Amino acid sequence: MKPSIAKHWEQNVIRVTENLRKIRDLLAKAAVEAGRDPDTVQLLAVSKKQPVSSVVEAASAGQRDFGENQLQEGLEKIAAVADDELVWHFIGHLQTNKTRPVAEHFHWVHSVDRLKTAARLSRQRPDELGDLNICLQVNVDLEESKSGVCVDAVAELAGQVAELPRLKLRGLMCLPAVRHGFAAQREPFARLSRLADQLRANGIPTDTLSMGMSDDYRAAIFEGATIVRVGTAIFGPRIES
Ligand SMILES: *Cc1c(COP(=O)(O)O)cnc(C)c1O
């Protein structure tokens, strides 16, 4: 490892505890401003491209939920950290042929966008681990290139996933294109929130809206986010390979 990278990591670890405290404060403040109970907003620490030491530091500062978006990196980190108290969320694109290790090692998947993936996770989830928590990733921007189920197909997919054994449909997730300004940031989150309302009206109640990251968590909280996925604001810049 280059000395500059080692130094960077070392400084990161020291910063994590302090950053976590700040972020938890900011999330609570945003919730109160939005007229919500701060306890209804959960912090998911996105540890992708961060060292194991940063996860350990965050865990010792009381952080329980961690998110990874690359399967191999996530599996290695789960094994290296080896802490049964932690809750691991898979938040990246999931290829249908790589579902088994996700079903066996993660507690949540936020990025289900087709029935085939959900059906495989359902079959491959070991009984003794209990239900795998599922969010459907919704393509709120209608961008051709983005993953996520399109808005028109959410209700049908939700109905199908809700029926699958060993899965628990928890809610919806989105990863909108970058927008600047509070009002513009709120717009796609409002759309996701309305979709969840429509599911409820159709008899498919959910309890999770996974939306908002380091730069737009406040807008997401104003629109009802129950899980915000924060990476760089906790851990600092990612180590790009
Ligand atoms: C990387 C990532 C995040 C965290 O992004 P930050 O800007 O670092 O907070 C959240 N959600 C998903 C799906 C990601 O891939």
CSV table of C-alpha atoms and ligand atoms in Angstrom, one decimal:
chain,number,residue,atom,x,y,z
A,1,MET,CA,0.0,0.0,0.0
A,2,LYS,CA,1.3,3.5,-0.9
A,3,PRO,CA,2.1,5.5,2.2
A,4,SER,CA,-0.3,8.3,1.1
A,5,ILE,CA,-3.2,5.8,1.0
A,6,ALA,CA,-2.2,4.3,4.4
A,7,LYS,CA,-2.2,7.8,5.9
A,8,HIS,CA,-5.5,8.6,4.3
A,9,TRP,CA,-7.1,5.4,5.8
A,10,GLU,CA,-5.7,6.2,9.2
A,11,GLN,CA,-7.2,9.7,9.2
A,12,ASN,CA,-10.5,8.2,8.0
A,13,VAL,CA,-10.7,5.9,10.9
A,14,ILE,CA,-10.2,8.7,13.4
A,15,ARG,CA,-12.8,10.8,11.6
A,16,VAL,CA,-15.5,8.1,11.5
A,17,THR,CA,-16.7,8.4,15.1
A,18,GLU,CA,-17.0,12.2,14.9
A,19,ASN,CA,-18.7,12.1,11.5
A,20,LEU,CA,-21.2,9.6,12.7
A,21,ARG,CA,-22.2,11.8,15.6
A,22,LYS,CA,-22.5,14.8,13.3
A,23,ILE,CA,-24.6,12.9,10.8
A,24,ARG,CA,-26.9,11.4,13.4
A,25,ASP,CA,-27.5,15.0,14.7
A,26,LEU,CA,-28.2,16.4,11.2
A,27,LEU,CA,-30.6,13.5,10.4
A,28,ALA,CA,-32.5,14.1,13.7
A,29,LYS,CA,-32.6,17.9,13.1
A,30,ALA,CA,-34.0,17.3,9.6
A,31,ALA,CA,-36.6,14.9,10.9
A,32,VAL,CA,-37.8,17.4,13.6
A,33,GLU,CA,-37.9,20.2,10.9
A,34,ALA,CA,-40.0,17.9,8.8
A,35,GLY,CA,-42.3,17.3,11.7
A,36,ARG,CA,-41.2,13.7,12.1
A,37,ASP,CA,-40.0,11.6,15.0
A,38,PRO,CA,-36.2,11.3,14.6
A,39,ASP,CA,-36.5,7.6,15.6
A,40,THR,CA,-38.3,6.9,12.3
A,41,VAL,CA,-35.2,7.7,10.3
A,42,GLN,CA,-32.6,5.0,10.3
A,43,LEU,CA,-29.0,5.6,9.2
A,44,LEU,CA,-27.5,3.1,6.8
A,45,ALA,CA,-23.7,3.5,6.7
A,46,VAL,CA,-22.5,2.8,3.1
A,47,SER,CA,-19.1,1.3,3.6
A,48,LYS,CA,-18.4,0.4,-0.1
A,49,LYS,CA,-14.8,1.1,-1.1
A,50,GLN,CA,-13.9,1.8,2.6
A,51,PRO,CA,-11.5,-0.3,4.7
A,52,VAL,CA,-12.6,-2.9,7.2
A,53,SER,CA,-11.1,-0.7,9.9
A,54,SER,CA,-13.6,2.0,9.2
A,55,VAL,CA,-16.5,-0.4,9.6
A,56,VAL,CA,-15.0,-1.6,12.9
A,57,GLU,CA,-14.7,1.9,14.1
A,58,ALA,CA,-18.2,2.8,13.1
A,59,ALA,CA,-19.5,-0.4,14.8
A,60,SER,CA,-17.8,0.5,18.0
A,61,ALA,CA,-19.4,4.0,17.8
A,62,GLY,CA,-22.8,2.2,17.8
A,63,GLN,CA,-23.5,2.0,14.1
A,64,ARG,CA,-25.3,-1.3,13.3
A,65,ASP,CA,-26.4,-1.1,9.6
A,66,PHE,CA,-23.9,-1.2,6.8
A,67,GLY,CA,-24.4,-1.1,3.0
A,68,GLU,CA,-22.3,-2.6,0.3
A,69,ASN,CA,-22.9,-2.4,-3.5
A,70,GLN,CA,-20.2,-4.9,-4.8
A,71,LEU,CA,-20.9,-8.5,-4.0
A,72,GLN,CA,-17.3,-9.7,-3.7
A,73,GLU,CA,-16.1,-6.7,-1.7
A,74,GLY,CA,-19.2,-7.0,0.6
A,75,LEU,CA,-18.7,-10.7,1.2
A,76,GLU,CA,-15.0,-10.2,2.1
A,77,LYS,CA,-15.9,-7.4,4.5
A,78,ILE,CA,-18.7,-9.3,6.2
A,79,ALA,CA,-16.2,-12.2,6.8
A,80,ALA,CA,-13.4,-9.9,7.9
A,81,VAL,CA,-15.5,-7.9,10.3
A,82,ALA,CA,-17.1,-11.0,11.7
A,83,ASP,CA,-19.6,-9.3,14.0
A,84,ASP,CA,-23.0,-11.0,14.4
A,85,GLU,CA,-24.6,-7.8,15.7
A,86,LEU,CA,-24.2,-6.0,12.4
A,87,VAL,CA,-26.9,-5.8,9.8
A,88,TRP,CA,-25.7,-6.0,6.2
A,89,HIS,CA,-27.6,-4.4,3.3
A,90,PHE,CA,-26.9,-5.1,-0.3
A,91,ILE,CA,-27.6,-1.9,-2.3
A,92,GLY,CA,-25.9,-2.5,-5.6
A,93,HIS,CA,-27.0,-4.0,-8.9
A,94,LEU,CA,-27.7,-7.7,-8.5
A,95,GLN,CA,-27.1,-10.1,-11.3
A,96,THR,CA,-29.6,-12.9,-11.4
A,97,ASN,CA,-26.7,-15.5,-11.4
A,98,LYS,CA,-25.1,-14.1,-8.2
A,99,THR,CA,-28.1,-14.2,-5.9
A,100,ARG,CA,-27.0,-17.1,-3.7
A,101,PRO,CA,-24.3,-15.5,-1.7
A,102,VAL,CA,-26.5,-12.5,-1.2
A,103,ALA,CA,-29.3,-14.7,0.1
A,104,GLU,CA,-26.9,-16.5,2.4
A,105,HIS,CA,-24.9,-13.5,3.9
A,106,PHE,CA,-27.0,-10.3,3.8
A,107,HIS,CA,-30.0,-9.3,5.8
A,108,TRP,CA,-31.5,-6.8,3.3
A,109,VAL,CA,-31.5,-6.3,-0.5
A,110,HIS,CA,-32.5,-2.8,-1.6
A,111,SER,CA,-32.0,-3.3,-5.3
A,112,VAL,CA,-34.5,-5.9,-6.4
A,113,ASP,CA,-36.0,-4.8,-9.8
A,114,ARG,CA,-37.3,-8.0,-11.4
A,115,LEU,CA,-39.2,-11.1,-10.3
A,116,LYS,CA,-36.6,-13.5,-11.5
A,117,THR,CA,-34.1,-12.1,-9.0
A,118,ALA,CA,-36.6,-12.1,-6.2
A,119,ALA,CA,-37.6,-15.7,-7.0
A,120,ARG,CA,-34.0,-16.9,-6.8
A,121,LEU,CA,-33.4,-15.0,-3.5
A,122,SER,CA,-36.6,-16.7,-2.1
A,123,ARG,CA,-35.4,-20.2,-3.2
A,124,GLN,CA,-31.9,-19.7,-2.0
A,125,ARG,CA,-32.6,-18.0,1.4
A,126,PRO,CA,-31.6,-20.5,4.1
A,127,ASP,CA,-34.6,-21.2,6.4
A,128,GLU,CA,-32.7,-20.7,9.6
A,129,LEU,CA,-31.7,-17.1,8.7
A,130,GLY,CA,-35.3,-15.9,8.8
A,131,ASP,CA,-36.8,-13.7,6.1
A,132,LEU,CA,-34.6,-11.6,3.8
A,133,ASN,CA,-35.8,-8.0,3.8
A,134,ILE,CA,-36.5,-6.7,0.3
A,135,CYS,CA,-36.9,-3.2,-1.2
A,136,LEU,CA,-37.8,-2.8,-4.8
A,137,GLN,CA,-35.5,-0.3,-6.6
A,138,VAL,CA,-37.6,2.1,-8.6
A,139,ASN,CA,-36.3,3.9,-11.6
A,140,VAL,CA,-37.9,7.3,-10.7
A,141,ASP,CA,-36.1,9.2,-13.4
A,142,LEU,CA,-37.3,7.1,-16.3
A,143,GLU,CA,-33.8,6.9,-17.6
A,144,GLU,CA,-33.2,4.1,-20.1
A,145,SER,CA,-29.7,3.2,-18.7
A,146,LYS,CA,-30.6,3.1,-15.0
A,147,SER,CA,-31.5,0.0,-13.2
A,148,GLY,CA,-34.7,-0.2,-11.3
A,149,VAL,CA,-38.3,-1.3,-12.0
A,150,CYS,CA,-40.2,1.4,-14.0
A,151,VAL,CA,-42.9,3.2,-12.1
A,152,ASP,CA,-45.8,1.6,-14.1
A,153,ALA,CA,-44.6,-1.9,-13.1
A,154,VAL,CA,-44.0,-1.4,-9.4
A,155,ALA,CA,-47.5,-2.5,-8.2
A,156,GLU,CA,-47.4,-5.8,-10.1
A,157,LEU,CA,-43.9,-6.6,-9.0
A,158,ALA,CA,-44.7,-5.7,-5.4
A,159,GLY,CA,-47.7,-8.0,-5.4
A,160,GLN,CA,-45.6,-10.9,-6.7
A,161,VAL,CA,-42.6,-10.4,-4.4
A,162,ALA,CA,-45.0,-10.1,-1.4
A,163,GLU,CA,-46.2,-13.6,-2.1
A,164,LEU,CA,-42.7,-15.2,-2.1
A,165,PRO,CA,-41.6,-17.3,0.9
A,166,ARG,CA,-38.6,-16.4,3.0
A,167,LEU,CA,-38.7,-12.8,1.7
A,168,LYS,CA,-40.3,-9.9,3.4
A,169,LEU,CA,-41.2,-7.0,1.2
A,170,ARG,CA,-40.3,-3.9,3.2
A,171,GLY,CA,-40.6,-1.1,0.7
A,172,LEU,CA,-39.2,1.0,-2.1
A,173,MET,CA,-35.7,2.4,-2.8
A,174,CYS,CA,-34.5,4.9,-5.3
A,175,LEU,CA,-31.2,6.4,-6.5
A,176,PRO,CA,-32.3,9.5,-8.5
A,177,ALA,CA,-30.0,11.4,-10.8
A,178,VAL,CA,-28.1,14.2,-9.1
A,179,ARG,CA,-30.2,17.4,-8.7
A,180,HIS,CA,-29.2,20.7,-7.2
A,181,GLY,CA,-31.4,22.6,-4.8
A,182,PHE,CA,-33.8,21.4,-2.1
A,183,ALA,CA,-37.0,21.6,-4.1
A,184,ALA,CA,-35.6,19.8,-7.1
A,185,GLN,CA,-34.1,17.1,-4.8
A,186,ARG,CA,-37.5,16.5,-3.1
A,187,GLU,CA,-39.3,15.8,-6.4
A,188,PRO,CA,-38.2,12.2,-7.1
A,189,PHE,CA,-38.5,11.3,-3.4
A,190,ALA,CA,-42.0,12.6,-3.4
A,191,ARG,CA,-42.7,10.4,-6.3
A,192,LEU,CA,-41.4,7.3,-4.5
A,193,SER,CA,-43.4,8.2,-1.5
A,194,ARG,CA,-46.6,8.5,-3.5
A,195,LEU,CA,-45.9,5.1,-5.1
A,196,ALA,CA,-45.7,3.6,-1.6
A,197,ASP,CA,-49.1,5.2,-0.8
A,198,GLN,CA,-50.5,3.6,-3.9
A,199,LEU,CA,-49.2,0.2,-2.8
A,200,ARG,CA,-50.9,0.7,0.5
A,201,ALA,CA,-54.1,1.6,-1.2
A,202,ASN,CA,-53.8,-1.6,-3.2
A,203,GLY,CA,-53.4,-3.7,0.0
A,204,ILE,CA,-49.6,-4.0,0.0
A,205,PRO,CA,-48.5,-2.1,3.1
A,206,THR,CA,-44.8,-1.4,3.4
A,207,ASP,CA,-42.8,0.3,6.2
A,208,THR,CA,-39.6,1.4,4.3
A,209,LEU,CA,-38.6,4.2,2.0
A,210,SER,CA,-34.8,3.8,1.3
A,211,MET,CA,-33.8,7.2,-0.2
A,212,GLY,CA,-31.4,10.0,0.3
A,213,MET,CA,-27.6,10.0,0.5
A,214,SER,CA,-24.8,12.4,1.7
A,215,ASP,CA,-25.9,15.3,-0.5
A,216,ASP,CA,-29.7,14.9,-0.5
A,217,TYR,CA,-30.7,13.2,2.8
A,218,ARG,CA,-32.5,16.3,4.0
A,219,ALA,CA,-34.8,16.4,1.0
A,220,ALA,CA,-35.4,12.6,1.4
A,221,ILE,CA,-36.3,13.0,5.1
A,222,PHE,CA,-38.8,15.7,4.2
A,223,GLU,CA,-40.5,13.3,1.8
A,224,GLY,CA,-40.7,10.4,4.3
A,225,ALA,CA,-37.4,8.5,4.0
A,226,THR,CA,-37.1,5.8,6.7
A,227,ILE,CA,-33.6,4.7,5.7
A,228,VAL,CA,-31.0,7.1,4.4
A,229,ARG,CA,-27.9,5.6,2.9
A,230,VAL,CA,-24.9,7.8,3.7
A,231,GLY,CA,-21.3,7.0,2.6
A,232,THR,CA,-18.8,9.8,2.1
A,233,ALA,CA,-20.3,12.0,4.8
A,234,ILE,CA,-19.4,9.3,7.4
A,235,PHE,CA,-16.3,7.7,5.9
A,236,GLY,CA,-14.7,10.4,3.7
A,237,PRO,CA,-13.8,9.9,0.1
A,238,ARG,CA,-13.9,6.3,-1.2
A,239,ILE,CA,-10.7,4.6,-2.2
A,240,GLU,CA,-11.3,4.1,-6.0
A,241,SER,CA,-9.5,1.0,-7.3
B,1,LIG,C1,-22.6,4.9,-2.8
B,1,LIG,C2,-24.1,4.8,-2.6
B,1,LIG,C3,-24.6,5.5,-1.5
B,1,LIG,C4,-23.9,6.5,-0.7
B,1,LIG,O1,-23.4,7.6,-1.4
B,1,LIG,P1,-22.7,8.9,-0.7
B,1,LIG,O2,-22.9,10.0,-1.7
B,1,LIG,O3,-21.3,8.5,-0.5
B,1,LIG,O4,-23.4,9.1,0.6
B,1,LIG,C5,-26.0,5.4,-1.3
B,1,LIG,N1,-26.7,4.5,-2.0
B,1,LIG,C6,-26.2,3.7,-3.0
B,1,LIG,C7,-27.1,2.8,-3.7
B,1,LIG,C8,-24.9,3.8,-3.3
B,1,LIG,O5,-24.4,3.1,-4.3
